[in-house]
Coordinates of N, CA and C in Angstrom, one line a residue:
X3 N 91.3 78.9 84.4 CA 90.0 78.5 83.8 C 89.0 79.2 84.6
X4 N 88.0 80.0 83.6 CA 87.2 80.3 84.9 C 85.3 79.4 83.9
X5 N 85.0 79.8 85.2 CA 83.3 79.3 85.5 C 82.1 80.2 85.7
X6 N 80.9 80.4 84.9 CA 80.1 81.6 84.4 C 78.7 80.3 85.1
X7 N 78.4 81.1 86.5 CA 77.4 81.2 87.1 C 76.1 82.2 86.8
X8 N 74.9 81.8 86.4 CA 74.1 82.7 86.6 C 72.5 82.1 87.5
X9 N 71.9 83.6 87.9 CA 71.2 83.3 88.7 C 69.6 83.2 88.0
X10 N 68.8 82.3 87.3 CA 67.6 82.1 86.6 C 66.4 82.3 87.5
X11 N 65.7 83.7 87.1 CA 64.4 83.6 87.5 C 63.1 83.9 86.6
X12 N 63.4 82.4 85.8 CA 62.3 82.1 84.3 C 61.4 81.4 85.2
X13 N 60.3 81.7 85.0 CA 59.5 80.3 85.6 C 59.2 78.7 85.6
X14 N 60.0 78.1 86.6 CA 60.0 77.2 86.5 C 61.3 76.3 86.4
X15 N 62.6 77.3 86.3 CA 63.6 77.4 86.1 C 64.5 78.2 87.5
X16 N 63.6 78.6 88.2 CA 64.3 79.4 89.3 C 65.4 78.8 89.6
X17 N 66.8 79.5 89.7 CA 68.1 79.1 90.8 C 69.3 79.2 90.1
X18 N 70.2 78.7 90.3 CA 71.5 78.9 89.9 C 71.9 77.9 88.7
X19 N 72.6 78.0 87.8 CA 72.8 77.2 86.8 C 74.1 77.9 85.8
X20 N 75.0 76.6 85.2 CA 76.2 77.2 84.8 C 75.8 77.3 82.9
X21 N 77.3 78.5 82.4 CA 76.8 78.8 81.1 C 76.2 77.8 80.4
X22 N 76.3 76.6 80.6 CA 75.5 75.6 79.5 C 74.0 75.4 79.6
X23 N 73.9 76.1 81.3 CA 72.5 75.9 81.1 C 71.8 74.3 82.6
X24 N 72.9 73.7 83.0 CA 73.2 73.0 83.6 C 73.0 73.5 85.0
X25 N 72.0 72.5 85.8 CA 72.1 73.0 87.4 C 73.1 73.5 88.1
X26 N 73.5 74.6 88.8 CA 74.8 74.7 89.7 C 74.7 75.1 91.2
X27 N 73.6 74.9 91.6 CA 73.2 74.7 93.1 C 73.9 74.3 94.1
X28 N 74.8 72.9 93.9 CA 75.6 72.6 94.4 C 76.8 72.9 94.5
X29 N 77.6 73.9 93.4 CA 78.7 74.3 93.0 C 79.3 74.8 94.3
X30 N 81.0 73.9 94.5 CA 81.3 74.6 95.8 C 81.9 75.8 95.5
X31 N 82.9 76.8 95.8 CA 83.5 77.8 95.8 C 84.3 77.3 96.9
X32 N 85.9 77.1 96.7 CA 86.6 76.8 97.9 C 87.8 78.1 98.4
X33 N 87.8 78.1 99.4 CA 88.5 79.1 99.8 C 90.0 79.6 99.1
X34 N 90.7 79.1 98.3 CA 91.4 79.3 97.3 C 91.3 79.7 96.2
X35 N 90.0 79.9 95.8 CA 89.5 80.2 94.7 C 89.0 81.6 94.7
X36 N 89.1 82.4 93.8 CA 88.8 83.7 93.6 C 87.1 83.7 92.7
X37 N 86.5 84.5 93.1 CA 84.8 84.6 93.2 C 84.8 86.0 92.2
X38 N 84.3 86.0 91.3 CA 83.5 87.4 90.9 C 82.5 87.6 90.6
X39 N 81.7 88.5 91.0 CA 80.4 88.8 91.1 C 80.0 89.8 90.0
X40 N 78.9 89.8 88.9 CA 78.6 90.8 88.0 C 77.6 90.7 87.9
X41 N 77.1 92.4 88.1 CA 75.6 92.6 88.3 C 75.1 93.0 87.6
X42 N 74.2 93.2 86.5 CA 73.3 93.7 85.4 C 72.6 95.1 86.1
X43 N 72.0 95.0 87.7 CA 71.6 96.4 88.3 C 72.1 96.8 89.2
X44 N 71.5 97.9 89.5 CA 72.7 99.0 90.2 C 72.3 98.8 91.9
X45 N 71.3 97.6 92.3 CA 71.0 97.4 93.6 C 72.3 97.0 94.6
X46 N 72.2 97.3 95.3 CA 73.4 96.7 96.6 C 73.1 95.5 97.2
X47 N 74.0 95.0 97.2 CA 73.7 93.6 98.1 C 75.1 92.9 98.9
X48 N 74.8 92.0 99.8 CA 75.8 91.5 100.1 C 76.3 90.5 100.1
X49 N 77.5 89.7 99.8 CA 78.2 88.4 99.6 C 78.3 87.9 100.9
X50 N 77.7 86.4 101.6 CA 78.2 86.0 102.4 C 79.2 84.7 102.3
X51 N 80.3 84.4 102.8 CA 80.6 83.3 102.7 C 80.2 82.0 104.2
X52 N 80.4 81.0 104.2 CA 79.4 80.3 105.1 C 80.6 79.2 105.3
X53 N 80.5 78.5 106.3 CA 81.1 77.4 106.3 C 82.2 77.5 107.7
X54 N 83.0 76.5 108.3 CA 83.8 76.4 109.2 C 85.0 77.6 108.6
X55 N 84.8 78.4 109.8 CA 86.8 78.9 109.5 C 87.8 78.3 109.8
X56 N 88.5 78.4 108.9 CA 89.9 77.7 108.6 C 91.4 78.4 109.6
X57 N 91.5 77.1 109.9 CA 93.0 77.8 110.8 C 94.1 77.3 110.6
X58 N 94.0 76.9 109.4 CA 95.7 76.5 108.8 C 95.2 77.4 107.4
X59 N 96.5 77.7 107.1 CA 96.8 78.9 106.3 C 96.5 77.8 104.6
X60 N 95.8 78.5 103.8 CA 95.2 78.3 102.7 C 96.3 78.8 101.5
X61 N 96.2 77.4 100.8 CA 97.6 77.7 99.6 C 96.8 77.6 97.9
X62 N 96.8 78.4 97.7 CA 96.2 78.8 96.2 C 97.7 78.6 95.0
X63 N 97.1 77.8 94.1 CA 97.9 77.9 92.7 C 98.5 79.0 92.1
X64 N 99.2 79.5 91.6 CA 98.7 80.5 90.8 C 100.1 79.8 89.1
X65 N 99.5 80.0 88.6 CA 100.3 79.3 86.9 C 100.2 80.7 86.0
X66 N 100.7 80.3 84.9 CA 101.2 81.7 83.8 C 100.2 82.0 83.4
X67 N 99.8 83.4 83.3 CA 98.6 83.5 82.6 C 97.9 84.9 83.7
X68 N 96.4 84.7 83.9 CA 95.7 85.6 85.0 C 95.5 84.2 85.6
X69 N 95.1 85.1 87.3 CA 95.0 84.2 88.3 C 93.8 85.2 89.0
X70 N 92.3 84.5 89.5 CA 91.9 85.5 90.1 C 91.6 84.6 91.6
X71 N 92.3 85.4 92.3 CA 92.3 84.8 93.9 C 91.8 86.1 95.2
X72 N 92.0 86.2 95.8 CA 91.5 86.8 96.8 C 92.3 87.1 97.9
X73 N 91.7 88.3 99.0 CA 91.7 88.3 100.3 C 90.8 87.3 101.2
X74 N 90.3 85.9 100.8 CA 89.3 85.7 101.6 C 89.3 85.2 102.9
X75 N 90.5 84.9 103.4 CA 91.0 83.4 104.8 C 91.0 85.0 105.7
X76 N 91.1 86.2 105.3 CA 91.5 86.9 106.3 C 90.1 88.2 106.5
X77 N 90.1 88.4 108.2 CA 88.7 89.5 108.8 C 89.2 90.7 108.8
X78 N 90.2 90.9 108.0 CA 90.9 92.4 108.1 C 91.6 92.8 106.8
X79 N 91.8 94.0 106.3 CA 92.5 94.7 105.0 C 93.8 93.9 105.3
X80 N 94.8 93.6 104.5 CA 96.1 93.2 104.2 C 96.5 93.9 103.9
X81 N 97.8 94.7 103.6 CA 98.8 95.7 102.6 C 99.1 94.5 101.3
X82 N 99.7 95.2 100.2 CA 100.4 94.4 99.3 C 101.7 93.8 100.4
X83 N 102.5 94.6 101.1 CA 103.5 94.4 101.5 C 103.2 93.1 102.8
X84 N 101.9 93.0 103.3 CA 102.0 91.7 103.8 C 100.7 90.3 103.3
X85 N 101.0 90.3 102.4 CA 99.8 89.4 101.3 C 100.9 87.9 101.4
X86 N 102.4 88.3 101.4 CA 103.2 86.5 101.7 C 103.1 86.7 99.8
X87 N 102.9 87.8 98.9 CA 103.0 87.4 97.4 C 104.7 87.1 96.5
X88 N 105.2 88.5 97.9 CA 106.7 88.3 97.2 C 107.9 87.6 98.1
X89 N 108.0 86.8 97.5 CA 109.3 85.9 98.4 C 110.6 86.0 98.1
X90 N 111.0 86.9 97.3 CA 112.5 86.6 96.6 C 112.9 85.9 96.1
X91 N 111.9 85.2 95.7 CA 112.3 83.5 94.7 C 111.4 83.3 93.5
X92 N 110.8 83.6 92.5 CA 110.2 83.3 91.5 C 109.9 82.4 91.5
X93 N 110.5 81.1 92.1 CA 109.9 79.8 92.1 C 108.8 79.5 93.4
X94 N 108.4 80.5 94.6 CA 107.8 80.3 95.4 C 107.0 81.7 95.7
X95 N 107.2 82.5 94.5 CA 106.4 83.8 95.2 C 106.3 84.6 93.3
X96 N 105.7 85.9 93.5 CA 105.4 87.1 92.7 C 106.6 87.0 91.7
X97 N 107.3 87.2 90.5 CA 108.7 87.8 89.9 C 109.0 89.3 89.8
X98 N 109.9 89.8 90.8 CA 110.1 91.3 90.3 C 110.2 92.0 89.7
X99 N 110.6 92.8 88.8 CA 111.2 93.5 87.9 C 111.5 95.3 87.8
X100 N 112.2 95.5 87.3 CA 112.1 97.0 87.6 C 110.9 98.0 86.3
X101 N 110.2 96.9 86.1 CA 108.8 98.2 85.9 C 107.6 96.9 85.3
X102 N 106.6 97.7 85.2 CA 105.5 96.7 85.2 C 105.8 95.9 84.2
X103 N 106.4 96.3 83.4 CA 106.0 95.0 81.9 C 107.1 93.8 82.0
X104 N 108.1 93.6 83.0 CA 109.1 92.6 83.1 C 108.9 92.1 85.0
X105 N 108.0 92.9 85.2 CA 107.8 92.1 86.3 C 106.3 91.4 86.4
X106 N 105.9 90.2 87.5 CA 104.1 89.8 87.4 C 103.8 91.0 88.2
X107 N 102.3 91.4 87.8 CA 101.7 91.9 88.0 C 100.2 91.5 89.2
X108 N 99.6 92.2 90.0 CA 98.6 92.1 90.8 C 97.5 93.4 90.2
X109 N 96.6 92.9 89.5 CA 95.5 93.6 89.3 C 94.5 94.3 90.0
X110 N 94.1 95.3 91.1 CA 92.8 95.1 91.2 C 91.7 95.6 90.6
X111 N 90.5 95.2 90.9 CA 89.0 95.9 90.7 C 88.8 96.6 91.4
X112 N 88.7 97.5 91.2 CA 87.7 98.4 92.0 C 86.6 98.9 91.4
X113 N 85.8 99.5 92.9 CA 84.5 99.5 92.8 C 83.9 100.1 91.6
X114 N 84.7 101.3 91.2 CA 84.0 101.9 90.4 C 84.5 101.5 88.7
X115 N 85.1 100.1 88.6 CA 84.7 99.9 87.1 C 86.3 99.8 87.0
X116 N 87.1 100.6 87.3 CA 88.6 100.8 87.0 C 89.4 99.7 87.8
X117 N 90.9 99.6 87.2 CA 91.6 98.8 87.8 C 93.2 99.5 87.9
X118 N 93.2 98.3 88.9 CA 95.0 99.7 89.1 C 95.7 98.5 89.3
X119 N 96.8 98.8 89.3 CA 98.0 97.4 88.7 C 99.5 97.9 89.6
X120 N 99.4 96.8 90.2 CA 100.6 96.8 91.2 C 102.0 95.6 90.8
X121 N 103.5 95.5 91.1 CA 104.2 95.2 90.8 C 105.4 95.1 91.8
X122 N 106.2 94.5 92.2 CA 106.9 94.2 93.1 C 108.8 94.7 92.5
X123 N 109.1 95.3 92.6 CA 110.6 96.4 91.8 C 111.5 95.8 92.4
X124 N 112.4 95.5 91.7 CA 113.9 94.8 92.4 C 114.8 96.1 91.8
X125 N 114.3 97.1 91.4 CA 115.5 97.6 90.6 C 116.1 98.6 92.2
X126 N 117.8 98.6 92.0 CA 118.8 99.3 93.4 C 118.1 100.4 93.6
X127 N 117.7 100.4 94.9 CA 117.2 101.9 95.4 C 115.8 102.1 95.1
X128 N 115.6 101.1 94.9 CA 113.6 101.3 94.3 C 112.8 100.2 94.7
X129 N 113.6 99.2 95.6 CA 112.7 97.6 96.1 C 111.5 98.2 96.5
X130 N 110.5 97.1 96.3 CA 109.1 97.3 96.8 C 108.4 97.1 96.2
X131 N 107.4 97.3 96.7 CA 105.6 97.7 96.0 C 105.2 98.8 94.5
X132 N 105.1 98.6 93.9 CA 105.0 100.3 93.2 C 103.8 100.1 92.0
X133 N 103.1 101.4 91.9 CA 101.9 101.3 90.9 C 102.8 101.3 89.8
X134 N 102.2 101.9 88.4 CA 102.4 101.6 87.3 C 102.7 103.1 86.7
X135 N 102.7 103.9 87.6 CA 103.0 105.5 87.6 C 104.6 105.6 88.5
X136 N 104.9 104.3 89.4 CA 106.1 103.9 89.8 C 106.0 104.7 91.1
X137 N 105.1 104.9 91.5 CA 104.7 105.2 93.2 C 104.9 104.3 94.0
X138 N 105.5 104.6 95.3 CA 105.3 103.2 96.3 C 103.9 102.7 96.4
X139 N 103.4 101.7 96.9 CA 102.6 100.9 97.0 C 102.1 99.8 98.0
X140 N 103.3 99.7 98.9 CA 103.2 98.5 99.5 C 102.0 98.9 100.8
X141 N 101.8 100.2 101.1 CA 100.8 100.3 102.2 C 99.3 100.4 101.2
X142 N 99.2 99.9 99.9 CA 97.7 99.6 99.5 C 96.9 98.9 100.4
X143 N 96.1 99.1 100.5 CA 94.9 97.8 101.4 C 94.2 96.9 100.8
X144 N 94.3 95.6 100.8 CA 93.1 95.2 99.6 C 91.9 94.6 100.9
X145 N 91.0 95.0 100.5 CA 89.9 94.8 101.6 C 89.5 93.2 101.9
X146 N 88.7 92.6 103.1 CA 88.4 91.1 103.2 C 87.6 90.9 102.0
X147 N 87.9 89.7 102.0 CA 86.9 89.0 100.8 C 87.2 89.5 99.2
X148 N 87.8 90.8 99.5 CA 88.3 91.3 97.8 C 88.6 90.8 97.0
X149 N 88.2 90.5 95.7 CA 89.0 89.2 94.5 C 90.2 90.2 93.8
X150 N 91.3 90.0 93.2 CA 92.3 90.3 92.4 C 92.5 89.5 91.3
X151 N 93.1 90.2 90.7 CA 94.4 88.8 89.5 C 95.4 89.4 90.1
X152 N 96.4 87.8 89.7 CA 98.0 87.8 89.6 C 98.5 87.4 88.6
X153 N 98.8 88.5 87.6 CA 98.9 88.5 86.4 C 100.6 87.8 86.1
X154 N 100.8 86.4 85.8 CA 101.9 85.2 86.2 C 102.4 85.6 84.5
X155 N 103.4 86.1 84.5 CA 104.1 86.4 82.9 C 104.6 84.8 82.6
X156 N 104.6 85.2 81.3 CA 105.4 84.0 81.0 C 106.6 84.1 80.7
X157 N 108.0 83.0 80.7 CA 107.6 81.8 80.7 C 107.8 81.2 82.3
X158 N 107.5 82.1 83.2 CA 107.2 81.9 84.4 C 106.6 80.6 84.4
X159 N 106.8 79.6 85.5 CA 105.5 78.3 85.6 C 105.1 78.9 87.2
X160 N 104.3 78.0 87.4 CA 103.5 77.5 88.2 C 104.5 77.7 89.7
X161 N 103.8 78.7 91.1 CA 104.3 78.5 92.3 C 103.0 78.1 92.9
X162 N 103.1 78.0 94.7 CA 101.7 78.3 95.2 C 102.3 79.3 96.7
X163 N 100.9 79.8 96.2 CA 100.7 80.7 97.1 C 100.2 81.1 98.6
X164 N 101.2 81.1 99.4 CA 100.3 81.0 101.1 C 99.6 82.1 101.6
X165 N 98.4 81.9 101.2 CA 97.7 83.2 102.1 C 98.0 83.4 103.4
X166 N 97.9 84.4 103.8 CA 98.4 84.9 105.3 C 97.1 85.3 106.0

């Protein structure tokens, strides 16, 4: 499910408020939750997040369908290969497969508009990380704070996920 924030500067109306139109000022964003930001102009700015840091490891949902979660519990790049997505178990982690369309998938965004799509390969002689051109992958970086999907095929259900 996602949630469409925008930021109102009508007069009189100034602040945050969700698609219906409804105050959202208060709206938390919890550290398991994946954040996207879309900007109408081409200004730079920065995202901060605020609040106590957390020192027990943060467990996100992720169910069939898209999932958009993050790098955020962590002050440093991650590889795909240590993100904790693939466990060897489909019931507690990522599902493999030997090529993108029979295995889940990890989306990213990048900056410039494109996305590149990563997958975790069980096929003999090819385990790992690999793009969708079937390149290794596992030494990708995804940067702090970065949002992704985890694209959960079906009829896959529901694991969760321990951020590292």
């Amino acid at each position: 499910e996602s949630l469409t924030i925008f930021y109102s500067n009508v007069p009189g109306f100034n602040g945050w408020y969700l698609a219906d139109y409804s105050p959202a000022s208060n709206q938390v964003v919890y550290p398991e939750q994946g954040l996207m930001v879309r900007t109408k102009t081409a200004k730079t700015f920065s995202l901060f997040a605020n609040g106590v840091r957390r020192t027990k490891a943060s467990v996100a949902p992720v169910f069939a369908g898209f999932n958009l979660v993050g790098n955020l519990t962590s002050s440093q790049p991650r590889k795909l290969s240590d993100l904790n997505l693939y466990t060897g178990n489909a019931a507690t982690g990522l599902s493999a497969g030997s090529n993108p369309d029979a295995a889940d998938a990890l989306i990213l965004l990048n900056p410039d508009t494109t996305t590149s799509t990563y997958f975790y390969s069980n096929y003999p002689g090819f385990e790992g990380w690999f793009d969708t051109s079937f390149r290794p992958a596992g030494n990708i970086s995804i940067a702090p704070g970065m949002a992704f999907f985890i694209q959960r095929k079906q009829p896959r259900g529901l694991f969760y996920w321990t951020m590292p």
